[in-house]
JSON list of C-alpha atoms in Angstrom, two decimals:
[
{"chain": "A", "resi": 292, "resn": "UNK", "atom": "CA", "xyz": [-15.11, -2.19, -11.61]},
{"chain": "A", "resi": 293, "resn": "UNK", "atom": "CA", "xyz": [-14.65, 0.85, -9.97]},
{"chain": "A", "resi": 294, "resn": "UNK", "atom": "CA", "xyz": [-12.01, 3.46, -10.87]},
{"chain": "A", "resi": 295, "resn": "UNK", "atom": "CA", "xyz": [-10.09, 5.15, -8.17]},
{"chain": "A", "resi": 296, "resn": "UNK", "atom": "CA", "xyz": [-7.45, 8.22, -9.25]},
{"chain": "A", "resi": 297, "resn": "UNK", "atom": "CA", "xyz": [-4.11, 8.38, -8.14]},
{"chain": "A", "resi": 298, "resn": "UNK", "atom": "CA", "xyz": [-1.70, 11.59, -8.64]},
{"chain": "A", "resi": 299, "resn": "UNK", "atom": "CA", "xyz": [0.82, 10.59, -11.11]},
{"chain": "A", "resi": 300, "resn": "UNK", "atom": "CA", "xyz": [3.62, 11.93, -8.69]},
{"chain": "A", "resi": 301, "resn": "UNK", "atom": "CA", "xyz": [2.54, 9.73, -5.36]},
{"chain": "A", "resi": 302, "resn": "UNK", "atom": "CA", "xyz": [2.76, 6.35, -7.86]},
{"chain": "A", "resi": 303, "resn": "UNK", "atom": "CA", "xyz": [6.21, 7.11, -9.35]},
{"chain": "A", "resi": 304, "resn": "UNK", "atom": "CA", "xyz": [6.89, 7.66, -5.37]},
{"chain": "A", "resi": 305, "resn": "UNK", "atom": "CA", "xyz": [5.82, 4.40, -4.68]},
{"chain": "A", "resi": 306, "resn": "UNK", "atom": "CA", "xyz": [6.88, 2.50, -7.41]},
{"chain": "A", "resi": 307, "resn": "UNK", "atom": "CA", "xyz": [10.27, 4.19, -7.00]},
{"chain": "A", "resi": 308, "resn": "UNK", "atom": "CA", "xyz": [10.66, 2.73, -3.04]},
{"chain": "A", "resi": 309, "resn": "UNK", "atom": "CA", "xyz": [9.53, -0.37, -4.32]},
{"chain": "A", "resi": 310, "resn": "UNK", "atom": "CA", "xyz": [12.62, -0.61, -6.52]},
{"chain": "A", "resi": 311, "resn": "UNK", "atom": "CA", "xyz": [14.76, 0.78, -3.48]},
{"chain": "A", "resi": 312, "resn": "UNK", "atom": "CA", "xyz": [13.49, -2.03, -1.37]},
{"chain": "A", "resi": 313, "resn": "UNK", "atom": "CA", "xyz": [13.74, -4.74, -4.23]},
{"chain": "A", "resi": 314, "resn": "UNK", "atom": "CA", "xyz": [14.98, -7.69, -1.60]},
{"chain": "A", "resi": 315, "resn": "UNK", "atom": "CA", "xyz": [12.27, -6.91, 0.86]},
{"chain": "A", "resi": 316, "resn": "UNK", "atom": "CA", "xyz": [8.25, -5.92, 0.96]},
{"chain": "A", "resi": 317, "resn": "UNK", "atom": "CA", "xyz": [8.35, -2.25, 1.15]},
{"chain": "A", "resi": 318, "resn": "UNK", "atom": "CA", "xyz": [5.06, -0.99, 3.17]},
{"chain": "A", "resi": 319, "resn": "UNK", "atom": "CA", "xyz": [3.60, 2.56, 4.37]},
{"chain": "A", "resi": 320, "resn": "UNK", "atom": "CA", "xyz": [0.16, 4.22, 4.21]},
{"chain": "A", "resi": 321, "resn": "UNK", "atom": "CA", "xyz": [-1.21, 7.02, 2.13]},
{"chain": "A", "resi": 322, "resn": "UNK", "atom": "CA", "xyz": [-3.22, 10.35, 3.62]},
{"chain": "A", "resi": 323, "resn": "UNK", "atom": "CA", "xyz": [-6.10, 12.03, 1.45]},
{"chain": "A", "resi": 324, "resn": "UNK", "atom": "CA", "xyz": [-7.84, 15.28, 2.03]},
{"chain": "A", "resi": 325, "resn": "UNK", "atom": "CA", "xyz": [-11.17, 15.02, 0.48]},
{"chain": "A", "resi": 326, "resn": "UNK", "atom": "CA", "xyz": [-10.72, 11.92, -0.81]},
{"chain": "A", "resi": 327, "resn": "UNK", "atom": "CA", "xyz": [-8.05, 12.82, -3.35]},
{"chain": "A", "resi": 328, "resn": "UNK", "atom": "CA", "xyz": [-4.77, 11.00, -2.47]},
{"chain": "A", "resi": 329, "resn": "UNK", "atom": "CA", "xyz": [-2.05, 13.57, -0.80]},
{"chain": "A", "resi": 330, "resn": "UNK", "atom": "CA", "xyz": [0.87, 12.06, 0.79]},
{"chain": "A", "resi": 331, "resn": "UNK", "atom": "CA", "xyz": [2.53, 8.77, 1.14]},
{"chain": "A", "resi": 332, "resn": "UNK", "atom": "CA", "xyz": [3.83, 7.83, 4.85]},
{"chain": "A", "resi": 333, "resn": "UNK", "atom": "CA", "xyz": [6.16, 5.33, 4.37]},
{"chain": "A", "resi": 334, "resn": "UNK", "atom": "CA", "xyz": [6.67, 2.71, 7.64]},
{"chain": "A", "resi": 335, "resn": "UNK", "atom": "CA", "xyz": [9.58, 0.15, 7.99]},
{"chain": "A", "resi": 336, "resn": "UNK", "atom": "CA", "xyz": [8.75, -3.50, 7.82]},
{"chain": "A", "resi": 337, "resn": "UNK", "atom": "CA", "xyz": [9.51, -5.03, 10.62]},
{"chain": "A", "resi": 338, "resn": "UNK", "atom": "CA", "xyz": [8.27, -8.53, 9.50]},
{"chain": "A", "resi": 339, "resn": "UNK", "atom": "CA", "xyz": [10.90, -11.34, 10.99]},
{"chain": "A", "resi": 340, "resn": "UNK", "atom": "CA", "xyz": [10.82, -12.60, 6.93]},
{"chain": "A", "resi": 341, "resn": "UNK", "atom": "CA", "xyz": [10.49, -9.00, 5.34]},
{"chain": "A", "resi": 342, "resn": "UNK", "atom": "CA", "xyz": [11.25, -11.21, 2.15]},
{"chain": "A", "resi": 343, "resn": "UNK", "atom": "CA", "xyz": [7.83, -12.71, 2.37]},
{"chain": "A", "resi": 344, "resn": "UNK", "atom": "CA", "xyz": [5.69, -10.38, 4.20]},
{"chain": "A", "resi": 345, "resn": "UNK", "atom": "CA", "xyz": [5.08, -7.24, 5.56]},
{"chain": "A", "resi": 346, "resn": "UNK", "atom": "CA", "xyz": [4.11, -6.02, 9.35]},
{"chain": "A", "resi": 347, "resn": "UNK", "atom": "CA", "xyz": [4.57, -1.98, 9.32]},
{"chain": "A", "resi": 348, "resn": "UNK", "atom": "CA", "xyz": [6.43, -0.76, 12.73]},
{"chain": "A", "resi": 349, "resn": "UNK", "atom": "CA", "xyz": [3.59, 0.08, 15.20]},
{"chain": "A", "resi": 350, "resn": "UNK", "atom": "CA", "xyz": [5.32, 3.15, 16.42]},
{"chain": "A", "resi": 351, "resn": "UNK", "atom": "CA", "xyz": [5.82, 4.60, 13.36]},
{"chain": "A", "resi": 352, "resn": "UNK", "atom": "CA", "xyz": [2.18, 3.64, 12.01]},
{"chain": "A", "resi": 353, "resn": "UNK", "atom": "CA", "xyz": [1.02, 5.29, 14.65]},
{"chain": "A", "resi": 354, "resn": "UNK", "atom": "CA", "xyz": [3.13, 8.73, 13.82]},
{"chain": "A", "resi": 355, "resn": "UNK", "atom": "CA", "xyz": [2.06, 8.36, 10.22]},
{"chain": "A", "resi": 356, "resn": "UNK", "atom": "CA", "xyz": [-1.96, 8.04, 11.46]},
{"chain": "A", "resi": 357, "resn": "UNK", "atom": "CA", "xyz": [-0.87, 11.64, 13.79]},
{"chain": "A", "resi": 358, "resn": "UNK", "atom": "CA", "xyz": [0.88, 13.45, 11.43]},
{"chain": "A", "resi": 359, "resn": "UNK", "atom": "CA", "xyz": [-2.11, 12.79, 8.74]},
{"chain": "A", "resi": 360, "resn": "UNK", "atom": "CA", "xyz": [-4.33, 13.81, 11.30]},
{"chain": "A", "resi": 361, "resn": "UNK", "atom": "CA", "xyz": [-2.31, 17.29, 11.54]},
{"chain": "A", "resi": 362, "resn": "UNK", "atom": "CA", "xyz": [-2.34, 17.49, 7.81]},
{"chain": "A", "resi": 363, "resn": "UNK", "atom": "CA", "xyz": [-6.13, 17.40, 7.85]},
{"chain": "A", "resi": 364, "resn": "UNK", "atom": "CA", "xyz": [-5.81, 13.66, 5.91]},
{"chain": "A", "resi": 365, "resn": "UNK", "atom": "CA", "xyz": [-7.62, 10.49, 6.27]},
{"chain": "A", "resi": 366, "resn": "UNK", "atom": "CA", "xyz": [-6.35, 7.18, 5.60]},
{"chain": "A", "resi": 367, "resn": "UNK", "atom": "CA", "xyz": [-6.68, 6.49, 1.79]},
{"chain": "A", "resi": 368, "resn": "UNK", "atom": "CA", "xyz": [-4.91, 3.78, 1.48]},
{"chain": "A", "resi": 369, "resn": "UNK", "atom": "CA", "xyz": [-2.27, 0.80, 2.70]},
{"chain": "A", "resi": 370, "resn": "UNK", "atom": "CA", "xyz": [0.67, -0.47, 0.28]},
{"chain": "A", "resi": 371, "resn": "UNK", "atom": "CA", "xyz": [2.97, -2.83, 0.28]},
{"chain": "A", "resi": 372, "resn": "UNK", "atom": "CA", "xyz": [5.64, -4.51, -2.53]},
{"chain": "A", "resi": 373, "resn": "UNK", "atom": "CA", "xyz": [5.53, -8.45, -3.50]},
{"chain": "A", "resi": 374, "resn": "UNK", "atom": "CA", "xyz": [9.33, -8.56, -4.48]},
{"chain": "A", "resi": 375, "resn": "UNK", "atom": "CA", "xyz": [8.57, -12.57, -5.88]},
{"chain": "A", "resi": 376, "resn": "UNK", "atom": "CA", "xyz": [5.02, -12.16, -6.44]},
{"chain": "A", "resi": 377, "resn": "UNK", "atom": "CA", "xyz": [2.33, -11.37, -8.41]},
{"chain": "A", "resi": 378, "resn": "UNK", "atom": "CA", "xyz": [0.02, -7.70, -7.55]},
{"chain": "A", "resi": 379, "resn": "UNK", "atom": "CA", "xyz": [-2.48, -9.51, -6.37]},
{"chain": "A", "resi": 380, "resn": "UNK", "atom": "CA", "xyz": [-3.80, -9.99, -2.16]},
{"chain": "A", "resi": 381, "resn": "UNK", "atom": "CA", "xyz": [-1.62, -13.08, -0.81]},
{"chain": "A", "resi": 382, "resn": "UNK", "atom": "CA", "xyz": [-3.93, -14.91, 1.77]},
{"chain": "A", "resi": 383, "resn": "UNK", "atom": "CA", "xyz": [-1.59, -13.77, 4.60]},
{"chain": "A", "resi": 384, "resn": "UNK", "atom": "CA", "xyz": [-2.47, -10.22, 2.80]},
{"chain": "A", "resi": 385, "resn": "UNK", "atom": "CA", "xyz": [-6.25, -10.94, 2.88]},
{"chain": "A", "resi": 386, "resn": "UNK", "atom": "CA", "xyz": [-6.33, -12.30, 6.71]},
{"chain": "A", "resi": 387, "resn": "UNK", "atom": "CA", "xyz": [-4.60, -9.11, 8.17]},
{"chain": "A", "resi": 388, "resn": "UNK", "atom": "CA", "xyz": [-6.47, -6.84, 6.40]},
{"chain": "A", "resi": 389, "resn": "UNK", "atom": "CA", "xyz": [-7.67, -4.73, 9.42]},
{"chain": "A", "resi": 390, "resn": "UNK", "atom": "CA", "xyz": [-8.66, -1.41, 7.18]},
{"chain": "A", "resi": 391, "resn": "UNK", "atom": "CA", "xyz": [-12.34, -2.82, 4.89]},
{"chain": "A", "resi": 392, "resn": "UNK", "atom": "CA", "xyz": [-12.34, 1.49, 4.19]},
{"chain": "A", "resi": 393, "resn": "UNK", "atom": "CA", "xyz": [-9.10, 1.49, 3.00]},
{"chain": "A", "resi": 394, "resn": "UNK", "atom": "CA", "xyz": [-7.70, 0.74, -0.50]},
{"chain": "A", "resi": 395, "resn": "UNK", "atom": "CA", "xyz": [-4.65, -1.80, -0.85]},
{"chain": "A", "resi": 396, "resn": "UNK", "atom": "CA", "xyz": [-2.37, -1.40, -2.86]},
{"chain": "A", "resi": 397, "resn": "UNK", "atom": "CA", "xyz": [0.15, -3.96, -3.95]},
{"chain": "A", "resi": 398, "resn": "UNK", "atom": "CA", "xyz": [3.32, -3.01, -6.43]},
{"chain": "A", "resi": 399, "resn": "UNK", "atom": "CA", "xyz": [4.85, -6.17, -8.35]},
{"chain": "A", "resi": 400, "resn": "UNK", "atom": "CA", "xyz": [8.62, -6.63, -9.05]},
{"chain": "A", "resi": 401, "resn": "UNK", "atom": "CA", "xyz": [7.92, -10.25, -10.35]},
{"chain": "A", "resi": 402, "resn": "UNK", "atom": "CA", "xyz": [7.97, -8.83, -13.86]},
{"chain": "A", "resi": 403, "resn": "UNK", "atom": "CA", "xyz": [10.56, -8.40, -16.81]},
{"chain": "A", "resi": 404, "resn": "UNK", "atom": "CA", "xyz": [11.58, -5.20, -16.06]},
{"chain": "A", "resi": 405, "resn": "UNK", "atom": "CA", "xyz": [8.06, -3.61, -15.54]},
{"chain": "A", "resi": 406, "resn": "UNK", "atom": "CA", "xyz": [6.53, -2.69, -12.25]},
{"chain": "A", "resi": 407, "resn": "UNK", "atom": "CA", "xyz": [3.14, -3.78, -11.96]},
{"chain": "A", "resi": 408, "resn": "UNK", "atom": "CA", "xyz": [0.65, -1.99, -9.34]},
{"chain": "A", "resi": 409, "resn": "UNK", "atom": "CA", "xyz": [-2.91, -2.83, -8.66]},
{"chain": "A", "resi": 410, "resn": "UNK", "atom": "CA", "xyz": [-5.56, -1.83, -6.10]},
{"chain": "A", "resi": 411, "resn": "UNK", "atom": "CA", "xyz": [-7.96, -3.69, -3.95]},
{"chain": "A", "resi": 412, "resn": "UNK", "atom": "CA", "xyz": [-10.38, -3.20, -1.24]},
{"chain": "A", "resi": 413, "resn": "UNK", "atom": "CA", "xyz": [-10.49, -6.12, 1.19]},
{"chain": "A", "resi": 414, "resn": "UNK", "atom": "CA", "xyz": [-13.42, -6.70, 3.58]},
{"chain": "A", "resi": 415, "resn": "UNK", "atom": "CA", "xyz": [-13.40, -10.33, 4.99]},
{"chain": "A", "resi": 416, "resn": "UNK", "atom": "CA", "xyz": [-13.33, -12.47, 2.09]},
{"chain": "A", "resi": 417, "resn": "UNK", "atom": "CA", "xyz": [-14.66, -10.66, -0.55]},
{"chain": "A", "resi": 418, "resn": "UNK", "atom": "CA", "xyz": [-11.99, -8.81, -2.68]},
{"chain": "A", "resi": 419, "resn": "UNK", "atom": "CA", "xyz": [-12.97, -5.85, -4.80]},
{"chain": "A", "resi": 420, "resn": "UNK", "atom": "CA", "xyz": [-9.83, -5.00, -7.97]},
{"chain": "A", "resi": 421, "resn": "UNK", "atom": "CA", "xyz": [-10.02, -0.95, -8.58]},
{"chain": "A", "resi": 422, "resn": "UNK", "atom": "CA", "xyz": [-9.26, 0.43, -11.73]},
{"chain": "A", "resi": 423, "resn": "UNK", "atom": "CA", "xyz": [-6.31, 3.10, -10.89]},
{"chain": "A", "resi": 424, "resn": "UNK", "atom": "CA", "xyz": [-6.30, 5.80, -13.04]},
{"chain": "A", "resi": 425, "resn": "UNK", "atom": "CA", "xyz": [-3.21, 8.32, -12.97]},
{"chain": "A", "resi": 426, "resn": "UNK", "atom": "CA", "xyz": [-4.32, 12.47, -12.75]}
]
């Protein structure tokens, strides 16, 4: 398994919307410069069943991809919250994966009283879980 390091900071961020957003999947992307995680972008999720799943605004995707652009950043990474479910790629998750160089992450509320967060990278089928390691 490969290990992929995440600043200590950006996952309390993340974790922290995720609680925000309890009800609904909270979703956004995440910028690196060299590929060391930077900033988190969140989007709104504009999903008709935001309970269930996630679709990120194209508009502000699309000012998120810009403004990492402007910060010299490259798209790290893709997250999203399973309020009900486990940290792991739904099949919804693993059909509209559109990113194979990107990392997905997925936080978990579905557990008693800890938040759960695991990585993947999703090309087609296959399904790759990263070992995240905090710096």
């Amino acid at each position: 398994m490969i290990a992929v390091k995440m600043p200590r900071a950006l996952v309390n961020e993340l974790l922290h919307q995720a609680q925000l957003g309890a009800d609904c999947e909270i979703c956004g992307l995440i910028g690196a410069r060299d590929g060391v995680a930077q900033h988190c972008y969140p989007v709104p999720n504009t999903a008709v069943e935001p309970q269930q799943r996630f679709i990120m605004d194209p508009k502000t995707q699309i000012d998120a991809l810009r403004q990492m652009r402007a910060c010299g950043e490259t798209l790290f990474a893709i997250y999203h919250s399973h309020p009900t479910a486990p940290a792991a790629p739904s099949m919804m998750d693993r059909n509209e994966a559109g990113y194979p160089e990107a990392l997905y992450l997925i936080i978990s509320l579905n557990t008693k009283g800890v938040l759960e967060m695991r990585g993947f990278y999703i090309q087609g089928e296959d399904v790759a879980e990263v070992a995240l390691e905090l710096g």
